[in-house]
Amino acid sequence: GNSVTQMEGPVTLSEEAFLTINCTYTATGYPSLFWYVQYPGEGLQLLLKATKADDKGSNKGFEATYRKETTSFHLEKGSVQVSDSAVYFCAPGVYGQNFVFGPGTRLSVLP
Amino acid sequence: NAGVTQTPKFQVLKTGQSMTLQCAQDMNHEYMSWYRQDPGMGLRLIHYSVGAGITDQGEVPNGYNVSRSTTEDFPLRLLSAAPSQTSVYFCASSYRVGEKLFFGSGTQLSVL
């Protein structure tokens, strides 16, 4: 079945620091790759996605590149803000199969 | 544009009580699902549906029932609540299974 491994955190950074959250996955078929974000007290929402190898997804200053050879989809941001404090979930999505989510990575950004 | 609407937002039950968590979406999505979120466990799939009249079990279905009589609605029923069901519950939908999920805002349930 599909699975994902990502650093659990918590990750604590100062404002304007560089962020990397590692994600590796296993999936059958040809997955799209997703990063979801959960802000405090809210449901998950899509942050970015990539649909095929070497694609780069980007949104709100976050980026992730679909690396098929290393089965990875690491999330990066050059300069984090306090408002980025949230829990981040990486997940492979395969047509016809349910999403499998890991525990997520909690990020805290200090002013 | 309402998206995925869950009610209630908070609920406290006593052991043995029953209740229904409501979920509705207005995007004409075929796929709907229920997850529970527990500390350190991530999101675990309870039940899902790929269309009206079709439901199936996920990873942790025991103690829960679902039905899908319309495309829009996918209620989750707790038949006899147990303290182990204390959790945050999320409803999510998408056009088809495996595609981008849209989540509701969650229901925080405590079973005493």
Tab-separated table of C-alpha atoms in Angstrom:
chain	number	residue	atom	x	y	z
A	1	GLY	CA	0.000	0.000	0.000
A	2	ASN	CA	0.871	3.665	-0.087
A	3	SER	CA	2.824	5.218	2.745
A	4	VAL	CA	4.786	8.312	3.634
A	5	THR	CA	7.673	9.074	5.945
A	6	GLN	CA	8.287	12.610	7.112
A	7	MET	CA	10.078	14.208	10.015
A	8	GLU	CA	7.595	14.484	12.859
A	9	GLY	CA	8.994	17.495	14.570
A	10	PRO	CA	8.158	19.697	16.212
A	11	VAL	CA	10.328	21.972	14.136
A	12	THR	CA	10.970	25.338	15.731
A	13	LEU	CA	12.462	28.152	13.667
A	14	SER	CA	12.977	31.854	13.996
A	15	GLU	CA	11.202	34.165	11.601
A	16	GLU	CA	12.986	34.498	8.231
A	17	ALA	CA	14.809	31.177	8.668
A	18	PHE	CA	15.012	28.602	5.879
A	19	LEU	CA	12.656	25.645	6.131
A	20	THR	CA	13.019	22.117	4.851
A	21	ILE	CA	10.613	19.328	5.746
A	22	ASN	CA	11.667	16.000	4.318
A	23	CYS	CA	9.163	13.597	2.820
A	24	THR	CA	9.693	10.211	1.210
A	25	TYR	CA	6.905	8.034	-0.064
A	26	THR	CA	6.000	4.621	-1.359
A	27	ALA	CA	3.098	4.245	-3.731
A	28	THR	CA	1.716	1.870	-6.297
A	29	GLY	CA	0.838	3.160	-9.705
A	30	TYR	CA	1.676	6.709	-10.770
A	31	PRO	CA	1.083	9.031	-7.851
A	32	SER	CA	0.558	12.722	-7.716
A	33	LEU	CA	2.236	14.202	-4.671
A	34	PHE	CA	0.599	16.613	-2.286
A	35	TRP	CA	1.478	18.821	0.641
A	36	TYR	CA	-1.434	19.741	2.873
A	37	VAL	CA	-1.309	22.277	5.697
A	38	GLN	CA	-3.408	22.399	8.853
A	39	TYR	CA	-3.577	25.712	10.683
A	40	PRO	CA	-4.600	25.647	14.351
A	41	GLY	CA	-8.246	24.717	14.826
A	42	GLU	CA	-8.852	24.091	11.133
A	43	GLY	CA	-9.092	21.235	8.680
A	44	LEU	CA	-6.384	20.381	6.199
A	45	GLN	CA	-6.082	22.403	3.035
A	46	LEU	CA	-4.019	21.852	-0.049
A	47	LEU	CA	-0.738	23.756	-0.017
A	48	LEU	CA	0.772	22.519	-3.270
A	49	LYS	CA	0.926	19.520	-5.553
A	50	ALA	CA	2.952	17.992	-8.365
A	51	THR	CA	1.557	15.490	-10.818
A	52	LYS	CA	4.610	13.947	-12.455
A	53	ALA	CA	8.334	13.428	-12.058
A	54	ASP	CA	10.471	16.607	-11.977
A	55	ASP	CA	7.409	18.844	-11.608
A	56	LYS	CA	7.723	21.601	-9.037
A	57	GLY	CA	4.707	22.628	-7.014
A	58	SER	CA	4.681	26.068	-5.431
A	59	ASN	CA	2.369	28.243	-3.376
A	60	LYS	CA	2.710	30.999	-0.754
A	61	GLY	CA	6.525	30.878	-1.061
A	62	PHE	CA	6.655	27.119	-0.465
A	63	GLU	CA	8.114	24.779	-3.074
A	64	ALA	CA	8.511	21.036	-3.515
A	65	THR	CA	9.930	19.032	-6.424
A	66	TYR	CA	8.710	15.570	-7.378
A	67	ARG	CA	11.828	13.362	-7.340
A	68	LYS	CA	10.883	9.974	-8.683
A	69	GLU	CA	14.398	8.543	-8.473
A	70	THR	CA	14.588	9.172	-4.719
A	71	THR	CA	10.808	8.911	-4.099
A	72	SER	CA	10.931	12.242	-2.317
A	73	PHE	CA	8.909	15.454	-2.217
A	74	HIS	CA	10.679	17.720	0.257
A	75	LEU	CA	8.991	20.979	1.229
A	76	GLU	CA	11.069	24.169	1.303
A	77	LYS	CA	10.585	27.828	2.030
A	78	GLY	CA	13.289	30.425	1.944
A	79	SER	CA	12.004	32.700	4.700
A	80	VAL	CA	9.331	31.519	7.101
A	81	GLN	CA	6.865	33.773	8.878
A	82	VAL	CA	5.031	33.400	12.163
A	83	SER	CA	1.858	32.833	10.133
A	84	ASP	CA	3.406	29.644	8.687
A	85	SER	CA	3.104	27.931	12.066
A	86	ALA	CA	0.999	24.867	11.336
A	87	VAL	CA	1.117	21.121	10.817
A	88	TYR	CA	2.268	19.971	7.383
A	89	PHE	CA	1.291	16.672	5.795
A	90	CYS	CA	2.879	15.015	2.789
A	91	ALA	CA	0.772	12.449	0.936
A	92	PRO	CA	0.926	10.530	-2.342
A	93	GLY	CA	-2.336	10.463	-4.222
A	94	VAL	CA	-3.065	7.618	-6.595
A	95	TYR	CA	-6.190	7.624	-8.726
A	96	GLY	CA	-8.561	5.017	-7.373
A	97	GLN	CA	-6.839	4.728	-3.986
A	98	ASN	CA	-7.531	6.413	-0.684
A	99	PHE	CA	-5.028	8.896	0.691
A	100	VAL	CA	-2.782	7.679	3.476
A	101	PHE	CA	-1.568	10.390	5.830
A	102	GLY	CA	1.289	10.227	8.283
A	103	PRO	CA	1.401	12.100	11.595
A	104	GLY	CA	2.487	15.330	9.941
A	105	THR	CA	5.233	17.777	10.902
A	106	ARG	CA	4.433	20.522	13.357
A	107	LEU	CA	6.188	23.804	12.587
A	108	SER	CA	6.454	26.631	15.086
A	109	VAL	CA	7.918	29.937	13.926
A	110	LEU	CA	9.030	32.343	16.619
A	111	PRO	CA	9.112	36.114	16.110
B	1	ASN	CA	-19.115	28.766	-1.920
B	2	ALA	CA	-19.558	26.623	1.203
B	3	GLY	CA	-17.296	23.677	0.264
B	4	VAL	CA	-17.426	20.940	2.927
B	5	THR	CA	-19.601	21.710	5.934
B	6	GLN	CA	-19.373	19.723	9.164
B	7	THR	CA	-21.596	19.971	12.200
B	8	PRO	CA	-21.339	20.158	15.129
B	9	LYS	CA	-17.965	21.757	15.802
B	10	PHE	CA	-17.785	20.441	19.370
B	11	GLN	CA	-19.607	17.613	21.119
B	12	VAL	CA	-19.403	15.929	24.500
B	13	LEU	CA	-20.984	12.517	24.953
B	14	LYS	CA	-21.314	10.042	27.756
B	15	THR	CA	-20.184	6.466	27.236
B	16	GLY	CA	-22.920	4.486	25.503
B	17	GLN	CA	-24.680	7.436	23.906
B	18	SER	CA	-25.167	7.587	20.165
B	19	MET	CA	-24.884	10.536	17.826
B	20	THR	CA	-24.467	11.518	14.198
B	21	LEU	CA	-21.798	13.803	12.792
B	22	GLN	CA	-23.084	15.622	9.752
B	23	CYS	CA	-21.112	16.301	6.577
B	24	ALA	CA	-22.328	18.014	3.433
B	25	GLN	CA	-20.552	19.218	0.302
B	26	ASP	CA	-21.836	21.419	-2.489
B	27	MET	CA	-19.193	20.658	-5.128
B	28	ASN	CA	-20.874	17.608	-6.668
B	29	HIS	CA	-17.981	15.412	-5.551
B	30	GLU	CA	-18.296	11.678	-6.070
B	31	TYR	CA	-15.912	10.772	-3.272
B	32	MET	CA	-16.469	11.497	0.423
B	33	SER	CA	-14.627	10.210	3.448
B	34	TRP	CA	-14.303	10.433	7.207
B	35	TYR	CA	-10.989	10.611	9.060
B	36	ARG	CA	-10.128	10.791	12.706
B	37	GLN	CA	-7.077	12.655	13.949
B	38	ASP	CA	-5.344	11.628	17.148
B	39	PRO	CA	-2.092	12.976	18.601
B	40	GLY	CA	0.905	11.252	17.024
B	41	MET	CA	-1.292	9.118	14.759
B	42	GLY	CA	-1.966	11.427	11.871
B	43	LEU	CA	-5.250	11.030	10.060
B	44	ARG	CA	-6.783	7.568	9.860
B	45	LEU	CA	-9.530	6.700	7.441
B	46	ILE	CA	-12.767	5.486	9.019
B	47	HIS	CA	-15.182	5.033	6.097
B	48	TYR	CA	-15.448	6.320	2.573
B	49	SER	CA	-17.857	6.473	-0.333
B	50	VAL	CA	-17.258	6.657	-4.070
B	51	GLY	CA	-20.825	7.638	-4.898
B	52	ALA	CA	-24.399	7.675	-3.694
B	53	GLY	CA	-25.430	4.276	-2.375
B	54	ILE	CA	-21.834	3.022	-2.133
B	55	THR	CA	-19.822	2.921	1.087
B	56	ASP	CA	-16.784	0.997	2.258
B	57	GLN	CA	-14.618	0.588	5.328
B	58	GLY	CA	-11.326	2.309	5.881
B	59	GLU	CA	-8.564	1.583	8.343
B	60	VAL	CA	-10.518	2.049	11.596
B	61	PRO	CA	-14.247	1.391	10.952
B	62	ASN	CA	-15.261	-0.356	14.177
B	63	GLY	CA	-17.903	1.493	16.176
B	64	TYR	CA	-18.940	3.706	13.259
B	65	ASN	CA	-21.604	3.510	10.561
B	66	VAL	CA	-22.091	5.576	7.436
B	67	SER	CA	-24.619	5.914	4.646
B	68	ARG	CA	-24.662	7.870	1.381
B	69	SER	CA	-28.221	8.386	0.236
B	70	THR	CA	-27.395	11.550	-1.722
B	71	THR	CA	-24.282	12.893	-3.449
B	72	GLU	CA	-24.160	15.833	-1.047
B	73	ASP	CA	-24.424	14.180	2.388
B	74	PHE	CA	-22.283	11.644	4.207
B	75	PRO	CA	-23.198	11.354	7.899
B	76	LEU	CA	-21.087	9.405	10.376
B	77	ARG	CA	-22.914	7.589	13.162
B	78	LEU	CA	-21.461	6.537	16.472
B	79	LEU	CA	-23.647	3.702	17.671
B	80	SER	CA	-22.500	3.452	21.295
B	81	ALA	CA	-19.810	5.971	22.123
B	82	ALA	CA	-16.657	4.843	23.912
B	83	PRO	CA	-13.829	6.920	25.438
B	84	SER	CA	-11.523	5.534	22.708
B	85	GLN	CA	-13.582	7.507	20.203
B	86	THR	CA	-12.498	10.798	21.716
B	87	SER	CA	-10.839	12.463	18.754
B	88	VAL	CA	-11.109	15.165	16.113
B	89	TYR	CA	-13.143	14.037	13.115
B	90	PHE	CA	-12.752	15.396	9.605
B	91	CYS	CA	-14.939	14.920	6.603
B	92	ALA	CA	-13.252	15.268	3.216
B	93	SER	CA	-14.399	15.078	-0.377
B	94	SER	CA	-12.966	15.057	-3.892
B	95	TYR	CA	-14.142	14.605	-7.450
B	96	ARG	CA	-12.740	11.095	-7.486
B	97	VAL	CA	-10.821	8.940	-5.042
B	98	GLY	CA	-7.125	9.803	-5.038
B	99	GLU	CA	-7.578	13.373	-6.269
B	100	LYS	CA	-7.217	16.613	-4.315
B	101	LEU	CA	-9.173	16.446	-1.072
B	102	PHE	CA	-11.283	19.253	0.355
B	103	PHE	CA	-11.657	19.098	4.125
B	104	GLY	CA	-14.279	20.316	6.524
B	105	SER	CA	-13.308	22.284	9.608
B	106	GLY	CA	-13.605	19.312	11.938
B	107	THR	CA	-15.630	18.088	14.910
B	108	GLN	CA	-13.944	17.790	18.277
B	109	LEU	CA	-15.607	14.920	20.134
B	110	SER	CA	-15.073	14.003	23.766
B	111	VAL	CA	-16.539	10.825	25.219
B	112	LEU	CA	-16.620	10.729	28.996
